[in-house]
Short mmCIF file of C-alpha atoms in Angstrom, two decimals:
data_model
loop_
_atom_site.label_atom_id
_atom_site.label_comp_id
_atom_site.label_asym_id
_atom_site.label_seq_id
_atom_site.Cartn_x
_atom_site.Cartn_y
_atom_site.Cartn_z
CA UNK A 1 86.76 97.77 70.13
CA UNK A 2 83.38 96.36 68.12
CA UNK A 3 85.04 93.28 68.79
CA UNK A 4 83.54 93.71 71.79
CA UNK A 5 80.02 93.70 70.94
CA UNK A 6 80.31 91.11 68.54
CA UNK A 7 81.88 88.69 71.38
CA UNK A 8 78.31 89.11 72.87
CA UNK A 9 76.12 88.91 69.80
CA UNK A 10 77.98 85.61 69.27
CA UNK A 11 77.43 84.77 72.92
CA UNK A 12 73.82 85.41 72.75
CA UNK A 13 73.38 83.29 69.95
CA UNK A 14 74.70 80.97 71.62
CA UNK A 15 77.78 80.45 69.08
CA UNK A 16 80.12 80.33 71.69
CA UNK A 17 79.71 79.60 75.60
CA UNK A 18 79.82 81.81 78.33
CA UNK A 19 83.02 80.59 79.64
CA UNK A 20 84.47 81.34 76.00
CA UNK A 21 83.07 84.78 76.33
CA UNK A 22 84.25 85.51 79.50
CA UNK A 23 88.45 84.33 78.07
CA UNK A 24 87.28 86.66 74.49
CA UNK A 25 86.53 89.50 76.95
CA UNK A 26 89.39 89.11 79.28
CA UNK A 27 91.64 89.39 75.87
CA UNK A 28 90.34 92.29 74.11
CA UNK A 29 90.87 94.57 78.14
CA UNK A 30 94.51 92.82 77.80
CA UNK A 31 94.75 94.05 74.32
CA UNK A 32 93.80 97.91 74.75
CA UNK A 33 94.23 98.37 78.29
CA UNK A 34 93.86 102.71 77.73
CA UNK A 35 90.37 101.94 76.63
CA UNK A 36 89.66 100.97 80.55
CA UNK A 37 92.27 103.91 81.89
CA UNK A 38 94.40 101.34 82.55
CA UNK A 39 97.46 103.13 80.53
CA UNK A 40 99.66 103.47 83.28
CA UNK A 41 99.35 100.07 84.86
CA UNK A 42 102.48 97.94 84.27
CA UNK A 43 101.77 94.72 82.42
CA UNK A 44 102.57 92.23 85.23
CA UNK A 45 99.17 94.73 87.19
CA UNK A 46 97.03 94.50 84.37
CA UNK A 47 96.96 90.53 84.62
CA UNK A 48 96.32 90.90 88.27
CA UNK A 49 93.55 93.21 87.61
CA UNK A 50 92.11 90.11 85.21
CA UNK A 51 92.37 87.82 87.72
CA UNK A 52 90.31 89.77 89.77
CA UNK A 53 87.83 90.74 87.53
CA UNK A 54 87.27 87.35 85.96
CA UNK A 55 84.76 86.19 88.51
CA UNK A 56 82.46 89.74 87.69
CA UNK A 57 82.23 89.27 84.03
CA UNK A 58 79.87 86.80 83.74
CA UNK A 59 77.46 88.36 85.99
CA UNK A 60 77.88 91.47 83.48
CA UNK A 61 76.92 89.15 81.10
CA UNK A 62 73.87 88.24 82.36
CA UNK A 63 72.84 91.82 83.72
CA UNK A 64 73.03 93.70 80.55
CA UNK A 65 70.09 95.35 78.90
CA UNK A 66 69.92 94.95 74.99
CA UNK A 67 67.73 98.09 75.00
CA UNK A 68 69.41 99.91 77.11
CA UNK A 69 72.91 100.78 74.98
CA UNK A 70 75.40 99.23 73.15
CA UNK A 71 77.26 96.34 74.61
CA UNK A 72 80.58 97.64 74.20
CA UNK A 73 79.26 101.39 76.22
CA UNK A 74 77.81 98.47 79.06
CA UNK A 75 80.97 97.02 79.44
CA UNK A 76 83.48 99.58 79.08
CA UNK A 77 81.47 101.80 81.99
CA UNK A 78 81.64 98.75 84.04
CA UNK A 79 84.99 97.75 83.68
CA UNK A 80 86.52 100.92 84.51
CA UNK A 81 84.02 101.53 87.29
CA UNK A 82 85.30 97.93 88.95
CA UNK A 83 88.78 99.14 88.30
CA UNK A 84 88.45 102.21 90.22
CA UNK A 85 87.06 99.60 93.24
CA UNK A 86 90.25 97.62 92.48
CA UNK A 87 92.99 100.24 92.38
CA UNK A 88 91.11 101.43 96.08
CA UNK A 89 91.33 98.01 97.39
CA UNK A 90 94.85 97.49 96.26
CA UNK A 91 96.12 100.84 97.39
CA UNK A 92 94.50 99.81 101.41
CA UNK A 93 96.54 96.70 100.96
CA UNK A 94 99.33 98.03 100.08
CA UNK A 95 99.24 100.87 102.59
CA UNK A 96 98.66 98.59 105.36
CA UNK A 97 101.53 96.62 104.24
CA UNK A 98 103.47 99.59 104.55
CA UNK A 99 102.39 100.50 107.99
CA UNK A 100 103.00 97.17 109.44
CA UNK A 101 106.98 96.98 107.22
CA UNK A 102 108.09 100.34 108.15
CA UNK A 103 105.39 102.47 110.50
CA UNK A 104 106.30 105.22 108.51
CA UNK A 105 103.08 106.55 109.22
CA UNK A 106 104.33 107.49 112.96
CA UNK A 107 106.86 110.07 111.09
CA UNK A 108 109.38 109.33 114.37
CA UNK A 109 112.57 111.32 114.26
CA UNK A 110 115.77 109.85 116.03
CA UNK A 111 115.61 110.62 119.55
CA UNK A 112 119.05 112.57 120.70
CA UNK A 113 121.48 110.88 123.00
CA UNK A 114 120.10 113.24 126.07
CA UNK A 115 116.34 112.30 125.40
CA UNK A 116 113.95 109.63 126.49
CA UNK A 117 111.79 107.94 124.79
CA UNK A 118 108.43 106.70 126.00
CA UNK A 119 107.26 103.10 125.84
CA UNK A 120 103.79 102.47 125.71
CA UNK A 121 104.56 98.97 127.60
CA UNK A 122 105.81 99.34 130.44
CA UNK A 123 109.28 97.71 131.58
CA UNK A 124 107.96 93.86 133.32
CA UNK A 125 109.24 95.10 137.03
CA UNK A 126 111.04 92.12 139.08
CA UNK A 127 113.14 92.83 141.87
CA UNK A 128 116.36 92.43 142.18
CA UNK A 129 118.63 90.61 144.61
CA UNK A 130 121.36 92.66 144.16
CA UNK A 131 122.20 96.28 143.24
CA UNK A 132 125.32 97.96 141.61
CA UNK A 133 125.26 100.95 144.08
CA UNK A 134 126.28 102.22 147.37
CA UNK A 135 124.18 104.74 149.77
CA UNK A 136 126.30 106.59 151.65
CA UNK A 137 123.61 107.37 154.03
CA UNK A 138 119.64 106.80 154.49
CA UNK A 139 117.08 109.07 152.17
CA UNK A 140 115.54 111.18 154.31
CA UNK A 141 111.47 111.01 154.54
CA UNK A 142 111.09 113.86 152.09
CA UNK A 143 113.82 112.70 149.90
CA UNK A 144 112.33 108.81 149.30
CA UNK A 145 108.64 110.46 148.90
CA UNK A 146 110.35 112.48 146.05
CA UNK A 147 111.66 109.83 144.96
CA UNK A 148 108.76 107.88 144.32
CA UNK A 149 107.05 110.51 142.81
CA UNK A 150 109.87 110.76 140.25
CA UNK A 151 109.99 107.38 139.63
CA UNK A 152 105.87 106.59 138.87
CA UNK A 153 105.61 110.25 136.86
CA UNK A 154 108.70 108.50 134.92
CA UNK A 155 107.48 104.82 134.97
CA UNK A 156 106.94 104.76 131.34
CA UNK A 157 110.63 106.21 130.76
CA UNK A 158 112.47 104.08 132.49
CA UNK A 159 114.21 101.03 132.67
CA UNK A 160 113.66 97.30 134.48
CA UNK A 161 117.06 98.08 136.06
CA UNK A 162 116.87 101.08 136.90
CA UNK A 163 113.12 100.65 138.77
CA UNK A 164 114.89 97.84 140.24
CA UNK A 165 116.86 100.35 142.26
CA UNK A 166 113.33 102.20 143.93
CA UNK A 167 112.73 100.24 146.38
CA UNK A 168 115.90 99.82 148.44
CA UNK A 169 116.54 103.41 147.88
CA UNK A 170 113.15 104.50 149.15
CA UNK A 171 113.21 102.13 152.02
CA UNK A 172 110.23 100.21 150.97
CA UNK A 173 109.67 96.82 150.37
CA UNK A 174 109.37 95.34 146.82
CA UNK A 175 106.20 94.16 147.29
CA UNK A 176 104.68 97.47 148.11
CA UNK A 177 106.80 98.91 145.05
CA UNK A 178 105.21 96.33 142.75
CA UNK A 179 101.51 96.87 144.14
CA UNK A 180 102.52 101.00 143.39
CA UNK A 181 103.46 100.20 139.76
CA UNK A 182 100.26 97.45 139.48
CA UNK A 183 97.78 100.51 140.36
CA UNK A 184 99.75 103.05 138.06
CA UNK A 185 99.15 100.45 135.25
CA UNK A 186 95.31 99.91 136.16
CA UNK A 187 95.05 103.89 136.11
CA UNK A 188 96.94 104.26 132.77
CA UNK A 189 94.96 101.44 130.42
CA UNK A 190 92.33 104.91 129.95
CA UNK A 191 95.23 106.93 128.60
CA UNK A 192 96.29 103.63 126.63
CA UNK A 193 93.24 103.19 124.84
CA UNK A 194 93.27 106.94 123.85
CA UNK A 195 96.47 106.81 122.23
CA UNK A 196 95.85 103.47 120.43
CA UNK A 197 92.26 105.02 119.06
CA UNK A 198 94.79 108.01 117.95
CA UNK A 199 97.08 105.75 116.05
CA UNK A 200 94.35 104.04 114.32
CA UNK A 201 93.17 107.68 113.13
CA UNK A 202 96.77 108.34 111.98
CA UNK A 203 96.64 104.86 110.12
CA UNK A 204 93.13 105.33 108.47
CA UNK A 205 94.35 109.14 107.61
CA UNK A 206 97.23 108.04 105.64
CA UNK A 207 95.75 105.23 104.07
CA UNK A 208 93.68 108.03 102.96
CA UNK A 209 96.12 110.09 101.71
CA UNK A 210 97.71 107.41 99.57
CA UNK A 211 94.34 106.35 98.05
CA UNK A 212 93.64 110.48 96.87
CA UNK A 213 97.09 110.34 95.88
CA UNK A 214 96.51 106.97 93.65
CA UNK A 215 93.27 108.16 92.11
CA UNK A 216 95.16 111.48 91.01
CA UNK A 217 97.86 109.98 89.26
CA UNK A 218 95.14 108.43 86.61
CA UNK A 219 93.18 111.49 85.99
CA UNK A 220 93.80 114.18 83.98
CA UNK A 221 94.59 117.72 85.29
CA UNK A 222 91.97 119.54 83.76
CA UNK A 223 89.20 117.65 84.47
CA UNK A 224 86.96 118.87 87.16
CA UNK A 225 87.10 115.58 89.09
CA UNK A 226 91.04 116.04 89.31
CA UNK A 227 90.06 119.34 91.20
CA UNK A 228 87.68 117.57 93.12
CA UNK A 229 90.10 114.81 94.05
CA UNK A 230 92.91 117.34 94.68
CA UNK A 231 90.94 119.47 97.24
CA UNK A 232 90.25 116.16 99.16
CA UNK A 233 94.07 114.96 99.05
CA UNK A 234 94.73 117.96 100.45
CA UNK A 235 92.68 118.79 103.58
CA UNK A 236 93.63 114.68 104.06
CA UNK A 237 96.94 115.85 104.20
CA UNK A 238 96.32 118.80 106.85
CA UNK A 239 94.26 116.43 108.92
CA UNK A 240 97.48 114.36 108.78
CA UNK A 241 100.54 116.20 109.77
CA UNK A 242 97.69 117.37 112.90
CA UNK A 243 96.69 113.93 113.95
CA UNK A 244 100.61 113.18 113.48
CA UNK A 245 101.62 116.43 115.71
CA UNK A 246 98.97 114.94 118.58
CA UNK A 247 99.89 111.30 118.72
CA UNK A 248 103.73 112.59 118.53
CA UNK A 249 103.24 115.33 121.85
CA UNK A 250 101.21 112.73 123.36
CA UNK A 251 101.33 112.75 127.12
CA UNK A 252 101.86 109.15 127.85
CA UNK A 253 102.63 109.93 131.53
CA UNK A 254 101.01 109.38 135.05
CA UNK A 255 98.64 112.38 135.79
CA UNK A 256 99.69 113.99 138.93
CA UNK A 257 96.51 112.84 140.31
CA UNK A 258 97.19 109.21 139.44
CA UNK A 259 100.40 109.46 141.71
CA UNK A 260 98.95 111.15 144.59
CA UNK A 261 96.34 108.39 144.93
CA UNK A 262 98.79 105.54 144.47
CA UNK A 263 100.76 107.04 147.39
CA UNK A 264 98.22 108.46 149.41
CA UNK A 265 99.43 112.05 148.86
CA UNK A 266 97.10 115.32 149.52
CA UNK A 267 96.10 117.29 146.37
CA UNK A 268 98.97 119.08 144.95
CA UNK A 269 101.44 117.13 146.84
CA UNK A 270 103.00 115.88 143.27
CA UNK A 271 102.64 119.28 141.72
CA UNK A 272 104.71 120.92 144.70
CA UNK A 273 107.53 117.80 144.83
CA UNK A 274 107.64 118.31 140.99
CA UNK A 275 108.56 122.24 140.97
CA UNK A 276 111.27 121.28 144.05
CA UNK A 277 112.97 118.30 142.54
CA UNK A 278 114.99 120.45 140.46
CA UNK A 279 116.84 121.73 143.63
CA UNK A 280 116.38 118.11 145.39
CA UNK A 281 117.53 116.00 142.98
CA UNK A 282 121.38 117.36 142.88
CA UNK A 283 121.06 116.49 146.56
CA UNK A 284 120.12 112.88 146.47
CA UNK A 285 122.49 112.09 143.12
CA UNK A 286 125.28 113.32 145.75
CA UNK A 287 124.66 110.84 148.16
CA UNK A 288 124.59 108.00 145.45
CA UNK A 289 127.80 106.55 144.61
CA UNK A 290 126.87 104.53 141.58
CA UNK A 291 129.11 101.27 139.95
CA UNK A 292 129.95 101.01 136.66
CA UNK A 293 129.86 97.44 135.64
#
C-alpha cells in the first residue's frame, strides 16, 4: 500500500500528471480492494464503484494536507468513507427498482375466491343500454334506498358491470347515478391522499430496512457500530410490519357520512340500513332473476 503515497510524491513533483495519478490510484483500490472494505464486493461492483469514484479523486488530490498525515491514511479514510455514500446510494436504487418490479413492499397475500378486493381507482362508470337480468317486480322505496347505500359503501369493490345494473334497479336515472358516484369520488380524494402518503411511508421504511441490512453485511459482529447498526435495523423493521399492518386494514371505503350527504339521508340513516341489510338483502336477491351469459 506505500505505493500509494509514492503515486502522490511523484504527482507532486510533478513526475507524472494528475490524470496519470488519478488511473495509478484507481489501480492500486482495484488491486487490494479489502484495504477499502470492499472484500465482499464482486469484481464486476468493484469497477462500478471506480467509475463512480473517478470524478472525486482528483479533488482528493488537491484537498490533501501534507502536514496533516500520511497520504496513504488521507486517502484510504476517504475512499472508504465515499464507499459507504456509494453502497447507500446503490442500495435506494436498487430498492426502488424493486418496489416498482415486484411491490413486494405491499406484502399482499392472495385474496380467497369469497373475498373482495379494493381498488383504489374506481371502476370508469358508463351506463349501459342493456342488462342481463330480469325484475320480477318493482324495488320497493326502502328496498332501492338500500340499495344505493350498498352500492356507494361498496363503490370501490365493485365492478363497471355490475354498477351498471344500479340504476335501473333503483329506479333512477343514470344521470343522477353518475352525479352520486361523481360526489362520492370528490369526497374520497381526502381518504386517497392518506393512503398514498401511507404507501410512501411503507416505501421509504423498507428502503430503510434494506440499507441497515446492506451496511450490516460489511461490518464485523463485534464491533460496536454493528450493535449500533443492528438496533436501528431492527426498530426499522417493527416500524415496518406496523406501517404494513395499517396500509393493509386500510379503510378505503365511503364513510357513512359521505353516503348520507350524497343521498340526502338524515344522520344515521346509513348506519341503520347497514345493520338491516343483512335481513333485506335475501329479500331483494329473491326477486332478481339473474342471466348467465
Amino acid at each position: 500500500m506505500l505505493a500509494v503515497n509514492k503515486i502522490y510524491v511523484r504527482y507532486k513533483n510533478r513526475e507524472i500528471s494528475k490524470e496519470k495519478a488519478v488511473s495509478c490510484l484507481l489501480a492500486e483500490i482495484f488491486k487490494s480492494p479489502w484495504y477499502y472494505c470492499m472484500e465482499q464486493l464482486p469484481e464486476d461492483e468493484i469497477s462500478s464503484f471506480l467509475i463512480w469514484i473517478h470524478n472525486h479523486i482528483p479533488k482528493m488530490l488537491e484537498n490533501y494536507d501534507d502536514f496533516s498525515t500520511t497520504f496513504l491514511t488521507y486517502f484510504t479514510t476517504s475512499v472508504r468513507f465515499r464507499y459507504k455514500s456509494w453502497r447507500r446510494t446503490n442500495v435506494k436504487q436498487k430498492c426502488f427498482q424493486d418496489i416498482l418490479d415486484t411491490q413486494q413492499y405491499l406484502d399482499y397475500t392472495a385474496p380467497n375466491e369469497n373475498e373482495s378486493q379494493v381498488c383504489e381507482t374506481p371502476p370508469d362508470y358508463e351506463p349501459e343500454p342493456e342488462n342481463n337480468f330480469n325484475l320480477k317486480e318493482p324495488l320497493t322505496k326502502k328496498q332501492s334506498t338500500t340499495l344505493l347505500v350498498l352500492s356507494l359503501k361498496s363503490y370501490y369493490l365493485l365492478s363497471n358491470r355490475v354498477i351498471a345494473t344500479i340504476p335501473t334497479l333503483t329506479g333512477i336515472s343514470h344521470q343522477e347515478f353518475s352525479q352520486y358516484l361523481k360526489s362520492i369520488e370528490d369526497k374520497m380524494q381526502d381518504k386517497l391522499e392518506i393512503r398514498k402518503h401511507l404507501e410512501n411511508r411503507v416505501n421509504m421504511s423498507y428502503i430503510m430496512c434494506q440499507q441497515y441490512a446492506m451496511e450490516l453485511s460489511n461490518m464485523t459482529m463485534d464491533s460496536c457500530q454493528y450493535q449500533i447498526v443492528l438496533k436501528k435495523y431492527e426498530n426499522q423493521k417493527k416500524k415496518l410490519e406496523c406501517l404494513r399492518y395499517r396500509h393493509k386494514t386500510f379503510n378505503l371505503k365511503p364513510s357513512n357520512r359521505m353516503v348520507e350527504d350524497v343521498l340526502k339521508l338524515s344522520e344515521g340513516s346509513v348506519r341503520r340500513i347497514l345493520a338491516a341489510a343483512g335481513k333485506s338483502i335475501d329479500q331483494i336477491r329473491a326477486l332478481l332473476d339473474l342471466k348467465k351469459e
